[in-house]
Amino acid sequence: MWRFAGRRALAAVLVLFAISVMVFLIFFATPGADPAARIAGRNASQETLAQVRASFGFDKPMYMQYGLMMRHLFIDRDLTSFVNRGSQVIPQITQAIPVTLSLVIGAAVIWMVLGIIMGVAATAGRGTAVDPIIMVFGVIGVSLPVYWLGEVVNLITQSRLHDSWFAWVPPLGYAPLSDGVGTWALHLVLPWMTLAVLYAGIYARVLRSEMVGAMNEDYVRMARAKGIGEGRVLIRHALRTSLIVIVSLFGLDFGALIGGAALLTEVVFGLQGVGKLTYDSLQNFDLPVILGCVLYAAFFVVVANFIVDLAYAWLDPRVRHV
Amino acid sequence: MSEPLLEVRNLRVSFRTRTGTVTAVDGISFTVDPGEVVGLVGESGSGKSVSMLTVLRLIDNPNCVIEGEVLFKGNDLLTMSDADLRSIRGREIAMIFQDPMTALTPVYTAGWHISEQIRAHEKVSKKAANDRAIQLLTSVGIPNAESRVNSYPHEFSGGMRQRVVIAMALSCNPSLLIADEPTTALDVTIQAQILELLRDLQSEFGASIVLITHDMGVVSQMANRVMVMYGGRLVEAGSRLDVMREPAHPYTWGLMGSIPPTDGTRAVRLAAIPGAPISPSDSDRDRCLFAPRCTFATDSCRPQPGLIEHRPGHSDACIIPFSERAQRRTEALAPMRART
Amino acid sequence: MTASSPAEPNAPILLEARDVVKHFPIRTAQGRQQVRAVDGVSLKVRTGETLGLVGESGCGKSTFGRCLVKLIDPTSGSVLFDGEDITHMSRRELRSRRTGFQMIFQDPYASLNPRRRAAATVEEPMRTHGMGTDQEIRARAIHLLQTVGFDESYANRYPHEFSGGQRQRLGIARALALSPRLLIADEPVSALDVSIQAQVLNLLADLQEEQKLTYVFIAHDLAVVHHIADRIGVMYLGELVELGGSTEVYNNPRHPYTEALLSAIPVIDTDTEVRERIVLTGDLPNPIDKPSGCAFSPRCRYAQDICRVEKPLLQIQLDGREVACHFPVATGAK
Ligand SMILES: Nc1ncnc2c1ncn2[C@@H]1O[C@H](COP(=O)(O)OP(=O)(O)OP(=O)(O)O)[C@@H](O)[C@H]1O
Ligand SMILES: Nc1ncnc2c1ncn2[C@@H]1O[C@H](COP(=O)(O)OP(=O)(O)OP(=O)(O)O)[C@@H](O)[C@H]1O
Ligand SMILES: [Mg+2]
Ligand SMILES: [Mg+2]
C-alpha cells in the first residue's frame, strides 16, 4: 500500500510538471503573437511591454523563460495583473481557493452522504414503492439547473420569506473560517445544498444500478447463505463493492468542481471562488490571472485525484499491484 | 425410521421471462435422512442448483414462482420468518456454491470471509475466529494458511477459492451440507482430500450431505443414495448400488454410457445421448420429457409417468415394464459401449 | 486408437513457449514475497494437435494459459505464435493476431458480462473484429449457440439466468466465434454432465478435424484429458514434470507425481475394483516457498538425498517421454 501511494504521489508530481509545461507552451511559446503583448493585455503602453519582456525574460532561452514563470508563480509570488493596473495575482487566487474548497468539499460531503443513503434505500426497497419514489427525486435533482435552483433559493430566502422563515439566512457572500465555524457554515449551507442536489441525484442513480447488479452476484447469495442479516449483506457486500465505481466518479466530479466548474453556483451566491475568478479574468483577457488559476486549479485537481486513487486502492485490493 | 432431516414435497420453481415461463424445477419430492449422503446427478440445466437454492430460499428474483414445501426438522423453510431462517442458514444448513470463482466478495480476504461466517453464529473474538479460519484453511489443504488467510480472492487459483468456500461452509459444523459440485475445480488428489473431509463431517458430526456432481466416480465413492434429474424432474432415485449397477431409467442409461472410459482405452468418439437437452421453456410438459430422445419411446410416454417404486428403495419414472428393464438396458448400452 | 485425428508428426509448430516464468508479488507476514506461479515452462504445440495440461490445483495451469494468449505478461520468457514472438508485441500488432487464438475461461460466470444477453455475448468479438454485417453476425451467433446445445429461446437470456454448465457452454460458443486457430481451453467441460460433456468433446474433435484447430486443454478430469489429448503435460508447482503421448502417460506414468495423480482417480464402482491409491503426504506444495531440489521431493515416496539437493531437469527418456525426475518410475511398473 505504501509503495502504491509512493508511486501514485510520484505520478501526481509528474502530471503537475507536465501540465505546467503545457500551460507554458500554450501561453508563451505558441508562435504568432508576441507573448508580452498578450500578457500585458489590450492597449498596453510600450513601457508596460518592455517591463513584461524583462520580467518574463522573453529574450532568454525557453527553459529560462519557463523557470522565470514558475518563479513568479510559486517562489516570488509576484505575478502582477496588467489589466487591473498592477494588482497582485497570487493573493487573489489564494483568497479564492478557500472559498471554492469550502463550497465544494461541503457540497461533496452532503451529496455523498445523500447519494449513498438514497442509493442504498432504493436498493433495499426494490420491488416496493420506495425505490421508484427515491429515483424520481433523483431525476428531479438531476434535471434542475443549478443557476435556476440557486436563483429560486435566493428569491425565497433573501426576499420573499426572508422576514419570516428564513430570517437566519445571512446575506450572500462568503465568511472565512476564521469568523467561526458557525458563521462559515451558515453562509454556505444554501450553496452547499444547491450544488449537492444535482450530484446526489446522479450518485443515487449510479449507486442503485451498481448495487442492484451486485445483488445478483454469487457472492451476495453466498453471504446470505452464511446466515448474516440482510442489512449487513447490503452494506458490507453489495455497497462495499459498488463504492468502487462511485469513488472513481467522485474523483472526476470533485476535481472538475474545484478546478472551476462550480462557477454557476459561485456566481449565483456571490462567492468569489476560483470559478468566478477565472471567468472574470477570461472576460478581461487578464492572462496572468488565467495562468495562475489554471496552474493552481490543476494542482488541486491532481491532489484530489491522488487522494481518490488512494481511496480506490483501499477499496479495491485488485488495483493495488497494477 | 427416524424422521427425515429434510423433506421436500412437490417443489416447483418457475421463472417468468421475456420469452415465456421457464420451468426450472417441475414438482420434485424427496427426503434426506440424518447422516445420509445423497448424490444428485443429472443433465446440465436440469434444475439441480435451482432446487437446492430454493431449499435455503436463496433465489432473490421477483419473477420467480415457488410452490411446494421444504420441511427441515419439521419446519417449513419456505414460510418461515426471515430471522428464523437466518439462524438456520450457515449454521444448520450450509451451502457450497457451484462457481467458486465468484462466490467470494472480491474486496475481502479469505480470513475475513470465514470469520464473518463464524461470528454470525457464535460469540467469539475476531482473533479466535481468525485462528479458526487458519485451522480450517489448513484442513482443506491450503498451504501456508497463516499468510494465505490474508490473501484476496483474486490471488487464489480456482481450486483454492473453491477450498476457501468449502472451509467457510464447514466452519459451523452444519447438520446438512448442500454441496453443489464442490470438487469440479480440484485435481483428483485434492478432491480425494476434500471428500475425506466431507466424510469426516458426516461420521464425526452426523451431518447429512446433498452432493450435486457430474462425476460418477465421486458419486459412487460418497453417496448412500443417488437421485437423477432430467428436465426439472426426478427420473430415478435409489440406493447407490441399485442405480449404478442396474440403472432403471433410459436417461440414466444414456448418462452411464457417456462416461469416458477410465480403464486406459481410448474411444474414437465418446458416446452421447442423441438430440438436444429439453428446453425448460418448453410448455408441453404432460409427458415424459426424455421421450423425444429415447429409443424406447411410445405413445404411452404421455401423460407424464409418475415416479414409481418398483422395488424397495429404488424408484423411477418410466413406462417400460420393470421386468423388461434389464434387457432394454443391455440393448441401450451395447451400442454405446461398442464404440469404445 | 486415438480420438481426435492425431497431429501429423511433421505439422508446423503453431505455439511455442520458451522458458515462461510468471511470478506474482504478494504481501505476507514476512513482508513482500513472490508466488512462483509458473516457473520456467517450455513446450511446443504443433498445428492440429491437442495438448492436455493437468496438475495439482494451484500449480499454475491457468496462469500459464493466460501467458500463452498474452492476457497477462510473463515475468520472463517468451511465447511464439506461428513463429512470431507475441510476448513483446505492441497492443496494435497483437490486436490483428488476437483472432488467431482464443481462450475459454475457467470461471464461466466471471468472464461473462452480466448485462449482456447470450446472443450479444457471442456476437461481441465478431463485432469488434468487424466480421460481416449485423445479420451475418447474428446468424452465426445463433448457429454457434445451437452447436453448443441452445435453442433460440436462450438467445435473449442474461448470464445469471443460465445454469453453471450452460454458462460454460456460452463461454465455448464465444471462444469459437472468431474461428481461432488455437484455443486455450481452461476447464471447458468441468461443469457439464457426462452426456453433454461427451457432446462438447465430440464437437471440439469435429472442429479440429474440419479446421485443423489446435487445442491446449487444461482439465482435472484425467479420463477426459486422456480422451481428447494427443499429448499430456503434467505440471507441478509451476514446472512441467512430465510430457508424453496421451495413452502412454495415462497408462504408464513415469513421474512419481503423475503416478500419484492417476491413482487418485475415483473409480466408478468401488465394490468391484480396488486399486492402490497413493496418498500424498508431507508438506503441501507452496509456490511461495518452493522446496530445494526437486519440487515434489517432500511428498515423493521414492525420494532420495539427491532429490532434495539437485533439481532434476526435464529429460527425454529412452521411450521418448520427457520426465523431470532422478528416478523415473520404470516402464510398465503400474
Ligand atoms: N433466473 C433465471 N431465469 C430464467 N431461467 C433460469 C434462471 N435461473 C435458472 N434458470 C434455468 O433453470 C434451469 C435449471 O437451472 P439449474 O441452475 O438448476 O441447473 P443445474 O441442474 O444446476 O445445471 P448445471 O449442472 O449446468 O449447473 C436452467 O435451464 C436455467 O437456464
Ligand atoms: N493475481 C495473483 N496474485 C497472487 N497470486 C496469484 C495470482 N494469480 C494466481 N496466483 C497464484 O498462482 C498460483 C497458480 O494459480 P493458477 O490459477 O494458475 O492455478 P491453476 O493451476 O489454474 O489451479 P486450479 O486448477 O485450481 O485452477 C496459485 O498459487 C495462485 O494462488
Ligand atoms: Mg448447477
Ligand atoms: Mg485454474
Coordinates of N, CA, C and O in Angstrom, one line a residue, chain B residues 13 33 38 43 82 89-91 97 113 172 198 205 219 224 228 230 258 263 315:
Chain B
V13 N -40.5 -24.8 -9.2 CA -39.9 -23.4 -9.3 C -39.9 -23.0 -10.8 O -39.5 -23.7 -11.7
D33 N -32.3 -38.3 5.0 CA -32.3 -38.7 6.4 C -31.0 -38.2 7.1 O -30.0 -37.9 6.5
V38 N -26.6 -38.0 0.0 CA -27.4 -38.2 -1.2 C -26.7 -37.5 -2.4 O -26.3 -36.4 -2.4
E43 N -28.7 -33.9 -16.0 CA -28.3 -33.1 -17.1 C -28.0 -31.7 -16.7 O -28.6 -31.1 -15.7
D82 N -37.9 -14.5 8.4 CA -36.5 -14.3 8.0 C -35.6 -14.5 9.1 O -34.5 -15.0 8.9
R89 N -29.6 -20.8 8.2 CA -28.6 -20.6 7.1 C -27.2 -20.5 7.7 O -27.0 -19.8 8.6
G90 N -26.3 -21.3 7.2 CA -24.9 -21.2 7.6 C -24.6 -22.0 8.8 O -23.5 -22.5 8.9
R91 N -25.6 -22.2 9.7 CA -25.3 -23.0 10.9 C -25.8 -24.4 10.8 O -25.2 -25.4 10.9
F97 N -21.4 -23.3 -3.2 CA -21.9 -23.0 -4.5 C -21.1 -23.5 -5.6 O -19.9 -23.8 -5.4
H113 N -13.8 -13.6 5.2 CA -15.0 -14.3 4.8 C -15.3 -15.4 5.8 O -16.5 -15.6 6.2
C172 N -19.1 -24.0 10.7 CA -20.1 -24.1 11.9 C -20.6 -25.5 12.1 O -21.6 -25.7 12.7
L198 N -15.4 -34.3 3.9 CA -16.8 -34.4 3.9 C -17.3 -35.6 4.7 O -18.2 -35.6 5.4
F205 N -19.8 -35.7 13.0 CA -20.9 -34.8 13.4 C -22.3 -35.3 13.0 O -23.3 -34.6 13.2
V219 N -19.7 -39.8 -7.0 CA -21.0 -40.3 -6.5 C -20.8 -41.7 -5.9 O -21.2 -42.0 -4.8
N224 N -24.8 -42.5 -0.3 CA -25.6 -43.7 0.0 C -26.7 -43.9 -0.9 O -27.1 -45.0 -1.3
V228 N -31.5 -38.9 -9.8 CA -31.2 -38.5 -11.1 C -32.2 -37.5 -11.6 O -33.4 -37.8 -11.5
Y230 N -33.9 -35.0 -14.6 CA -33.9 -34.6 -16.1 C -35.0 -33.6 -16.3 O -36.2 -33.9 -15.8
S258 N -22.2 -42.5 -21.3 CA -21.4 -41.4 -21.8 C -20.2 -41.2 -21.0 O -19.4 -40.3 -21.4
D263 N -10.5 -46.9 -18.0 CA -9.6 -48.1 -17.9 C -8.4 -48.1 -18.8 O -7.7 -49.0 -18.9
S315 N -36.8 -46.2 -7.2 CA -38.0 -45.8 -8.0 C -37.5 -45.1 -9.2 O -36.4 -44.6 -9.3

